PDB file of C-alpha atoms in Angstrom:
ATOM      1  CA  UNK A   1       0.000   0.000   0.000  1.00 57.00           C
ATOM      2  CA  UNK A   2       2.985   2.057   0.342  1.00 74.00           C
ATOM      3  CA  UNK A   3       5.238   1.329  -2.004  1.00 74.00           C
ATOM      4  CA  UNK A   4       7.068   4.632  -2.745  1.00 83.00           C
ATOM      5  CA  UNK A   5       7.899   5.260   0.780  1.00 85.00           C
ATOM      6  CA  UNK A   6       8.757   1.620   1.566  1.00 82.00           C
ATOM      7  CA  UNK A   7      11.794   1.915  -1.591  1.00 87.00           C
ATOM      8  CA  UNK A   8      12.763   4.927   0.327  1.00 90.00           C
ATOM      9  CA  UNK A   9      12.837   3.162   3.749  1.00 90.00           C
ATOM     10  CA  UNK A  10      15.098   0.063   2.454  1.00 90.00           C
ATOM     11  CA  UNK A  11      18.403   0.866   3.221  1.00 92.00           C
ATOM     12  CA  UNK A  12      17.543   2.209   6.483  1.00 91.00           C
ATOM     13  CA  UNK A  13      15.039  -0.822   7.681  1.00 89.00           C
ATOM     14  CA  UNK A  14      17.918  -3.352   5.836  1.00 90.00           C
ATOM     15  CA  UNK A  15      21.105  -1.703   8.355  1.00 91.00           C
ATOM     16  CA  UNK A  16      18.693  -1.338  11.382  1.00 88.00           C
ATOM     17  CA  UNK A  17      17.651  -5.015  11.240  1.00 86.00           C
ATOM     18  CA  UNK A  18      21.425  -6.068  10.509  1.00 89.00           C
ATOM     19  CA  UNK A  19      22.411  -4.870  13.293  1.00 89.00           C
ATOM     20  CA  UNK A  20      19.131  -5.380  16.216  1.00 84.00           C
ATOM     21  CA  UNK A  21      22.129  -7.159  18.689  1.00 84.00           C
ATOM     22  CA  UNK A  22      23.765  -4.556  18.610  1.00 87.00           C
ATOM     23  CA  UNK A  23      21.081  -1.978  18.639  1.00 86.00           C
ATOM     24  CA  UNK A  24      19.426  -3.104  21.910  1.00 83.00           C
ATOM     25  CA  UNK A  25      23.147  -3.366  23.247  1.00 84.00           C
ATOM     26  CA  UNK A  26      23.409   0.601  22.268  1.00 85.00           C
ATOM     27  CA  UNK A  27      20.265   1.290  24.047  1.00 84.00           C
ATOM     28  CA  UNK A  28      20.694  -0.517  26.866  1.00 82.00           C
ATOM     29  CA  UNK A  29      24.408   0.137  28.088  1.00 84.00           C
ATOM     30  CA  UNK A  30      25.661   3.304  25.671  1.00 84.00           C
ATOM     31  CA  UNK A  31      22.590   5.864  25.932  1.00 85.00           C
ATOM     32  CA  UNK A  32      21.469   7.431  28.560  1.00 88.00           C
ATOM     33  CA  UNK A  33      18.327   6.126  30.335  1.00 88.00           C
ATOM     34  CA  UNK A  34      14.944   7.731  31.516  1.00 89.00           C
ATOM     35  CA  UNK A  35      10.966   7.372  31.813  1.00 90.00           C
ATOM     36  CA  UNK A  36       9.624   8.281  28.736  1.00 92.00           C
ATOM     37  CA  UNK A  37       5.811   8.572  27.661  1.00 93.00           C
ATOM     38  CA  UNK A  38       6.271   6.615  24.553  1.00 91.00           C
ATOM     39  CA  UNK A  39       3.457   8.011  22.557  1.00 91.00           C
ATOM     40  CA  UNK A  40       3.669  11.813  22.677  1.00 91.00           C
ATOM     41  CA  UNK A  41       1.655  13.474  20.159  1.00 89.00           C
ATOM     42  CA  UNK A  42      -0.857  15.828  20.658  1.00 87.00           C
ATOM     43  CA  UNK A  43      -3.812  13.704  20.710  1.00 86.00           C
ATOM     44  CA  UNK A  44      -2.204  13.004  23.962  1.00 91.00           C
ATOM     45  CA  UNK A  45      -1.727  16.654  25.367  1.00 89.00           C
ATOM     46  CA  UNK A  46      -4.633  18.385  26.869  1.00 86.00           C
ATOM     47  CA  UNK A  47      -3.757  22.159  27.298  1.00 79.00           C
ATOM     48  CA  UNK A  48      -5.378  24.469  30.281  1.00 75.00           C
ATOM     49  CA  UNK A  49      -5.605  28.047  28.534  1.00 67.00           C
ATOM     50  CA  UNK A  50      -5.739  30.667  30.277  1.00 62.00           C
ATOM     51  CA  UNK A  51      -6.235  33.024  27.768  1.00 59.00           C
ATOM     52  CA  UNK A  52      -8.234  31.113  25.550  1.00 57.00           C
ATOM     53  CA  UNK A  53      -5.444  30.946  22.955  1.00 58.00           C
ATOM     54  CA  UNK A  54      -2.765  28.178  22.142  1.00 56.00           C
ATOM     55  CA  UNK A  55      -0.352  30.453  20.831  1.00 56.00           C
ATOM     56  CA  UNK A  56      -0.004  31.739  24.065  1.00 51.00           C
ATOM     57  CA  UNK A  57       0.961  28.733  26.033  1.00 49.00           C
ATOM     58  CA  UNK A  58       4.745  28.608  26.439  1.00 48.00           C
ATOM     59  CA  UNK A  59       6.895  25.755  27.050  1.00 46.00           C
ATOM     60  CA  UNK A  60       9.468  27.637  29.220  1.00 43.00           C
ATOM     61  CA  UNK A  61       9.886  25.155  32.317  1.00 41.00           C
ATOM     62  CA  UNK A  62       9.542  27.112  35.505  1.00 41.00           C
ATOM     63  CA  UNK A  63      13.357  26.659  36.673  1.00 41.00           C
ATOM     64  CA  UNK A  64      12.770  23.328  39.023  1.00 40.00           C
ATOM     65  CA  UNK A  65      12.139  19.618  38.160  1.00 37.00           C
ATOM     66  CA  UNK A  66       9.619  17.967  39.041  1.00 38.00           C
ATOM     67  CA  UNK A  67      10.452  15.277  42.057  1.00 37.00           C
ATOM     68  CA  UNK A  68       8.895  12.657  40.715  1.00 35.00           C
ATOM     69  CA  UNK A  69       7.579  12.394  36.764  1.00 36.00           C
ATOM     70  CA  UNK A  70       4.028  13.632  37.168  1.00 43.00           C
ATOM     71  CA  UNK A  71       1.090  13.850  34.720  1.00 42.00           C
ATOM     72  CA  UNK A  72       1.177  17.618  33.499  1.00 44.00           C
ATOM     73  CA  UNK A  73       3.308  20.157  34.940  1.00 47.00           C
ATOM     74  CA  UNK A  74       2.597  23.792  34.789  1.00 44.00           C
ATOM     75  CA  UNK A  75       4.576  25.688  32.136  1.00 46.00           C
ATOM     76  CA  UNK A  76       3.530  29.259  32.208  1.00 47.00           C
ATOM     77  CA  UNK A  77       1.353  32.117  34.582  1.00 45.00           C
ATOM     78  CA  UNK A  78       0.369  33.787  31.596  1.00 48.00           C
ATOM     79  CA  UNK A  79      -0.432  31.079  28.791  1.00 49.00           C
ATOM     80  CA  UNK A  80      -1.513  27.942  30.807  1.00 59.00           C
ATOM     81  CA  UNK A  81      -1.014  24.324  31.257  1.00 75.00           C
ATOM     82  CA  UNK A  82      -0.118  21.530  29.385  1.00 81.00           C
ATOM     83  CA  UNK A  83      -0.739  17.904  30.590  1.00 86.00           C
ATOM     84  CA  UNK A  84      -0.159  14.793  28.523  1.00 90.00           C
ATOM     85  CA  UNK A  85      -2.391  11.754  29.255  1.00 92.00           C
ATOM     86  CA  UNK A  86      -2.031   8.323  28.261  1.00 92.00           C
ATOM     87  CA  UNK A  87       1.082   6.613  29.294  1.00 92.00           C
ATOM     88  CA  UNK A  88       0.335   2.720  28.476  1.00 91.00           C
ATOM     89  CA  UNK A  89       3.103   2.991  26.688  1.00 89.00           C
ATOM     90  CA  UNK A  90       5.761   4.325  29.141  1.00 91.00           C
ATOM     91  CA  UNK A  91       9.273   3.027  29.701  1.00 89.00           C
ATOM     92  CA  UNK A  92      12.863   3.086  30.107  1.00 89.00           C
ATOM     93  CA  UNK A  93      14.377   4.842  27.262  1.00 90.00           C
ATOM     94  CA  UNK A  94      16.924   7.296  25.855  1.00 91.00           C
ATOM     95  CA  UNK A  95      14.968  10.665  26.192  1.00 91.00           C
ATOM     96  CA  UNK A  96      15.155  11.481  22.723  1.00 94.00           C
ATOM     97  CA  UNK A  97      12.928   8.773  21.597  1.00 93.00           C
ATOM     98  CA  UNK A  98      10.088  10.900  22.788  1.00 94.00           C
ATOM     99  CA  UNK A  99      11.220  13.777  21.094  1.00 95.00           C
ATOM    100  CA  UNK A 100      11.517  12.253  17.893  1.00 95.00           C
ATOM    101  CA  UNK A 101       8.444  10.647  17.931  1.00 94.00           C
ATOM    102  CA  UNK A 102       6.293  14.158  18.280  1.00 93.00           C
ATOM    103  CA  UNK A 103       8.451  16.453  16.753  1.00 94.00           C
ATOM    104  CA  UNK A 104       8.017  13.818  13.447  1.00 92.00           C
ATOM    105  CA  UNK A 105       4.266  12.643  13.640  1.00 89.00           C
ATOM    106  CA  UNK A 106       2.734  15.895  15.546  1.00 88.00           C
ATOM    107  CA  UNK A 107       4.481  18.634  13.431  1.00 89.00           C
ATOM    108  CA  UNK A 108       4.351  18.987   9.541  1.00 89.00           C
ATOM    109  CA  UNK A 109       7.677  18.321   7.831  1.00 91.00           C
ATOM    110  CA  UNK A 110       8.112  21.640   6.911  1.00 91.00           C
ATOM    111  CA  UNK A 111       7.369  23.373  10.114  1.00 92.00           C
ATOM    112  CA  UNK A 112       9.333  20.733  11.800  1.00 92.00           C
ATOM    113  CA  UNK A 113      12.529  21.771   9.327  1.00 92.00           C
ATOM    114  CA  UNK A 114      12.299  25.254  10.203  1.00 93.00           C
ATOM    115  CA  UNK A 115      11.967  24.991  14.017  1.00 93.00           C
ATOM    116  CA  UNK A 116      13.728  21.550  15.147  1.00 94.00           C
ATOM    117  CA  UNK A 117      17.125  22.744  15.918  1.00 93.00           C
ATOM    118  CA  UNK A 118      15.957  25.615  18.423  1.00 94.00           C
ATOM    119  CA  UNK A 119      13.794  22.776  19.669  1.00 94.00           C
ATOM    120  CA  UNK A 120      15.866  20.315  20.525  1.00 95.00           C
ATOM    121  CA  UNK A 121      18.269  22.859  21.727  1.00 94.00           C
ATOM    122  CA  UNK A 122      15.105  23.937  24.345  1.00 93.00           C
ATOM    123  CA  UNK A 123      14.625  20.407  25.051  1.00 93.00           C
ATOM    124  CA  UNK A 124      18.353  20.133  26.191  1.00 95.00           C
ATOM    125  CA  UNK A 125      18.773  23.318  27.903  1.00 93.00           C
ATOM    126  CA  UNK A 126      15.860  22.291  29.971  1.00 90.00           C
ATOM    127  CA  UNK A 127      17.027  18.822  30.900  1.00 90.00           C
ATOM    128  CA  UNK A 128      20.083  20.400  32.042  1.00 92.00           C
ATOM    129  CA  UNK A 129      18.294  22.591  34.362  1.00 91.00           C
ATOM    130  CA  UNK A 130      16.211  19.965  35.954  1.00 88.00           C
ATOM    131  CA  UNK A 131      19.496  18.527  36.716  1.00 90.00           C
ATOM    132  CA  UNK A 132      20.635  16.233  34.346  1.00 89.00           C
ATOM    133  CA  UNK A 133      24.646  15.885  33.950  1.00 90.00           C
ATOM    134  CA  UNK A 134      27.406  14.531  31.269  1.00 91.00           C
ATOM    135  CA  UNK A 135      25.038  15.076  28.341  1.00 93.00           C
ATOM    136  CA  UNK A 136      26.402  17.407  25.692  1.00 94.00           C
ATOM    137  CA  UNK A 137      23.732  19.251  23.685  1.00 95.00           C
ATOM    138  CA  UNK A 138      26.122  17.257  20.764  1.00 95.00           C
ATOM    139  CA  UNK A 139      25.348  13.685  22.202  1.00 94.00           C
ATOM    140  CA  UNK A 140      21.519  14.883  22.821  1.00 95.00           C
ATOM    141  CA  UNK A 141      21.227  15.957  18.729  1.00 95.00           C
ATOM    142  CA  UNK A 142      23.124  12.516  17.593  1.00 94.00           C
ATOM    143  CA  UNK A 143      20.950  10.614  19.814  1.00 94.00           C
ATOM    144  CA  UNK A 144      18.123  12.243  17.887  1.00 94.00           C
ATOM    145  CA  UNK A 145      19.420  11.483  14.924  1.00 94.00           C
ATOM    146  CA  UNK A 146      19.626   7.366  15.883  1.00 93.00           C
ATOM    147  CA  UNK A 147      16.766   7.624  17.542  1.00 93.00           C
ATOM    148  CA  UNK A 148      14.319   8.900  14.961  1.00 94.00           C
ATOM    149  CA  UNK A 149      14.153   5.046  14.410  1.00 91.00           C
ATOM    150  CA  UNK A 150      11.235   5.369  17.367  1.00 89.00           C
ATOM    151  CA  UNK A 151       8.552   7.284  15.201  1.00 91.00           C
ATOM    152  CA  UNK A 152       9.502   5.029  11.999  1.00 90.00           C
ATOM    153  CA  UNK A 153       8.942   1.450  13.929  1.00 88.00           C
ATOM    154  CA  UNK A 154       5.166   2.514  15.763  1.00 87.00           C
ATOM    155  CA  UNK A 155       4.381   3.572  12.685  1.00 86.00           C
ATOM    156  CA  UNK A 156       5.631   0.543  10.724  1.00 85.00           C
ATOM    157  CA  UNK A 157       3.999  -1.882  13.109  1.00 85.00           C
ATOM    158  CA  UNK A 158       0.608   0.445  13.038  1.00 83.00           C
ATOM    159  CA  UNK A 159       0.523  -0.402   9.736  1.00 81.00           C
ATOM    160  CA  UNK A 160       1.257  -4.423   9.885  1.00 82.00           C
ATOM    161  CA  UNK A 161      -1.467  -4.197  12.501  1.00 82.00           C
ATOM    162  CA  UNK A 162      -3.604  -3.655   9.266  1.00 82.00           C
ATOM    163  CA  UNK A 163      -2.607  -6.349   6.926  1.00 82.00           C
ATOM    164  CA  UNK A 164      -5.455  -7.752   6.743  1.00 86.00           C
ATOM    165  CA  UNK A 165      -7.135  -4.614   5.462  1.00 86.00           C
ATOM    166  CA  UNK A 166      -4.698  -4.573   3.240  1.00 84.00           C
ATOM    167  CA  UNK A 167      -5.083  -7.752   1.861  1.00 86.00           C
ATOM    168  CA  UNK A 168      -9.127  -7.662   1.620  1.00 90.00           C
ATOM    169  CA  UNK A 169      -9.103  -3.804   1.179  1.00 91.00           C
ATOM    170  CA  UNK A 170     -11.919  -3.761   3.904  1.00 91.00           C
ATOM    171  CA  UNK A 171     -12.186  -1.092   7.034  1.00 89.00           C
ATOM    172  CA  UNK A 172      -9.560   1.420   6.629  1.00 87.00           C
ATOM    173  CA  UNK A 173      -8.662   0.491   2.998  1.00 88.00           C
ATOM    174  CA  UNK A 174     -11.919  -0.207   1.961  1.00 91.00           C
ATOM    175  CA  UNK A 175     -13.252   1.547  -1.120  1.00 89.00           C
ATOM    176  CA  UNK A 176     -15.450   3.137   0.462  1.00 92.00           C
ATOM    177  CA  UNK A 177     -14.329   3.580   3.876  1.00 91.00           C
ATOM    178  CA  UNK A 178     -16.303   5.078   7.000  1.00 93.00           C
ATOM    179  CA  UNK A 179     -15.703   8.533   7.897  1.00 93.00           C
ATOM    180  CA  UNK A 180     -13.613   7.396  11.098  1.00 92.00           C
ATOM    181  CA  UNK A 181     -11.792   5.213   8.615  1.00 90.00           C
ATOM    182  CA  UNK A 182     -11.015   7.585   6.103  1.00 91.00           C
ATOM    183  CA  UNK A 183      -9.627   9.662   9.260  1.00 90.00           C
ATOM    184  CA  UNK A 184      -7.332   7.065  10.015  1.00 86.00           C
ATOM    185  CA  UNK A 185      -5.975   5.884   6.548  1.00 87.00           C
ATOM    186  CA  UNK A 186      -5.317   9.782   6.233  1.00 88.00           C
ATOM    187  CA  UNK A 187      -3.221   9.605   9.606  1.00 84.00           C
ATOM    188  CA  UNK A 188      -1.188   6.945   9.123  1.00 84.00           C
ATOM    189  CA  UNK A 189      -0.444   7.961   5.654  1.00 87.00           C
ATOM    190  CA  UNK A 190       0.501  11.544   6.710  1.00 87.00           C
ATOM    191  CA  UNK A 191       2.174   9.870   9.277  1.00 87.00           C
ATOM    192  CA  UNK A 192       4.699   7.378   7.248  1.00 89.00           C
ATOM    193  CA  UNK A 193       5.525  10.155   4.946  1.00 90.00           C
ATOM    194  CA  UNK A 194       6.691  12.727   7.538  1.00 91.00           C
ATOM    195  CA  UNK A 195       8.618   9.712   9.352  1.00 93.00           C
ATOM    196  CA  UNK A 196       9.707   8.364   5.813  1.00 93.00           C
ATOM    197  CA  UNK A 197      11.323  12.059   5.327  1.00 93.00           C
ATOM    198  CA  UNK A 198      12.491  12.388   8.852  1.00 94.00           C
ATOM    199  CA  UNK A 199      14.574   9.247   8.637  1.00 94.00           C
ATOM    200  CA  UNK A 200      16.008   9.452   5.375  1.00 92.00           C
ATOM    201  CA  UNK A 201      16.800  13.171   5.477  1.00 91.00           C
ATOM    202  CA  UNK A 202      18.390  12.487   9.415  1.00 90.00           C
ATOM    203  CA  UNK A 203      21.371  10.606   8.833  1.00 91.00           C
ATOM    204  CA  UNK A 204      19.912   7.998  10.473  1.00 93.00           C
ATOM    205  CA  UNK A 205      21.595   5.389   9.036  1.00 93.00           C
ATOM    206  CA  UNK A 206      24.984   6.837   9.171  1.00 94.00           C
ATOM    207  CA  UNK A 207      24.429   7.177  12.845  1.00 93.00           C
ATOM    208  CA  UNK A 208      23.607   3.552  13.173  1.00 92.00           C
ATOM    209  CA  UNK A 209      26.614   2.134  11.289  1.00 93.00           C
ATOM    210  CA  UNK A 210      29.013   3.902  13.177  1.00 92.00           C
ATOM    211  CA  UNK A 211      27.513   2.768  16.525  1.00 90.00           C
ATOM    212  CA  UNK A 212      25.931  -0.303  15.772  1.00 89.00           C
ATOM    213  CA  UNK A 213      28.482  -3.686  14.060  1.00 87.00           C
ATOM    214  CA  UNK A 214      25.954  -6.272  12.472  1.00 88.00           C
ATOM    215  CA  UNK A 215      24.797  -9.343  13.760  1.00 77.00           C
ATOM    216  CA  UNK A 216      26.959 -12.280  13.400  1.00 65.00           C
ATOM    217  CA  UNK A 217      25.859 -14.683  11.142  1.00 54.00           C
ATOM    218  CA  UNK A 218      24.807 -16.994  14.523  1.00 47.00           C
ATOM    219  CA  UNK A 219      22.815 -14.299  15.884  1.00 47.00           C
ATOM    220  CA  UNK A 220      19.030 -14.047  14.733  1.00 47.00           C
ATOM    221  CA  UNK A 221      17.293 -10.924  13.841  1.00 46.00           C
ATOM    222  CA  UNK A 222      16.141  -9.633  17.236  1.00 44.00           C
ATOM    223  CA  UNK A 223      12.450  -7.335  17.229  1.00 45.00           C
ATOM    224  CA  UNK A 224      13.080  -3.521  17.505  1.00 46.00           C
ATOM    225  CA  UNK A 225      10.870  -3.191  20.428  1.00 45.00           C
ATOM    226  CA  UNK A 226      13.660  -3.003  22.111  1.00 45.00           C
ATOM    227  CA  UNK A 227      13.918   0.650  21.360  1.00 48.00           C
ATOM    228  CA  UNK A 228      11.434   0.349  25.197  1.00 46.00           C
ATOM    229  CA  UNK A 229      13.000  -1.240  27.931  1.00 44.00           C
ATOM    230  CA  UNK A 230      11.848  -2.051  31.161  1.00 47.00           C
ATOM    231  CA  UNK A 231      13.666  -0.518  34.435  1.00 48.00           C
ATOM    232  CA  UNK A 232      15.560  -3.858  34.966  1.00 50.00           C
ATOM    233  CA  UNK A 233      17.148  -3.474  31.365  1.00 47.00           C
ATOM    234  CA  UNK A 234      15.194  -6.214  29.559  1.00 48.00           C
ATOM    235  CA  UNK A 235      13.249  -4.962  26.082  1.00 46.00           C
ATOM    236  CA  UNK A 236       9.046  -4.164  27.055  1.00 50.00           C
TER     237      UNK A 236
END
């Protein structure tokens, strides 16, 4: 059903599968570690305005982290609140796995091109003040360049969910889909096309062959699900 941006994907998806040992070695013991929500978009953020507009609500963190990861934290006096909801899918990560995932499937491409880099240079700025250490704003933007891998794999396995739509072009790829239907064959194809540009325009794959050796010929293909680990280490 996708054919264009599957050829585009292929020498990505062929390296990130050739290497999976080593890629869930990476994550687990080379990349820093924290809770992450795991599905931020903003179907998952409610926002509290004060002022009745969203333009107004600002992301500036209020100078002190939180002492425990908590449900929505206020962000401004003037613009409001933002809390994000949701969180079947938390885990133990590398923190730019979440901001990979919204800034790519929340964002459209071109908006995302002009704005990422001050960003993710927010996004570190304000993990160092809530008191993170011996993470260069360098190691933060080439772990978001490995790491846009997250959006690319929900996606991908959103999509296999589907097969069998696919196959019998019923529900979302019916002919004549439903109105919720045709809402969510427009999603996911938005969606794979910003992640399909996000990846291949990210140096993704560079990233990964310099990190990540293949898999020896003894080792099988392991699932990328281990991009979520459990606290104890093990893939969720």
């Amino acid at each position: 059903a996708y054919p264009e941006e599957l050829k585009k994907l292929e020498p990505v998806l062929t390296s990130m599968f050739a290497r999976s040992r080593a890629f869930m070695n990476h994550v687990r013991h080379k990349t820093p570690l924290t809770l992450i929500h795991g599905d931020v978009k903003m179907d998952n953020l409610f926002f509290d305005l004060k002022n009745g507009d969203l333009d107004k609500v600002s992301l500036e963190p209020k100078g002190r982290a939180p002492s425990a990861p908590s449900m929505g934290e206020e962000m401004s006096d003037d613009g409001g609140s933002v809390v994000a909801v949701d969180w079947a899918n938390s885990a133990w990560s590398n923190p730019m796995v979440d901001f990979a995932y919204f800034v790519s499937r929340s964002i459209p491409t071109e908006d995302r091109q002009a704005w990422e880099g001050d960003l993710l240079k927010l996004y570190h700025s304000t993990l160092v003040a809530g008191g993170v250490r011996d993470y260069s704003e360098e190691q933060c933007r080439r772990d978001c360049r490995l790491f846009r891998l997250s959006p690319l794999i929900t996606v991908l396995m959103g999509i296999k969910g589907m097969a069998g739509d696919i196959d019998n072009k019923t529900g979302v790829y019916a002919a004549q889909p439903t109105a919720a239907n045709a809402a969510k064959r427009a999603w996911y194809d938005a969606s794979l096309k910003r992640v399909t540009e996000y990846v291949v325009s990210g140096g993704t794959q560079e990233v990964l062959e310099e990190e990540c050796a293949p898999n020896s010929a003894l080792v099988p293909v392991i699932p990328c699900c281990c991009l979520w680990l459990q606290k104890d280490g093990s893939p969720k």
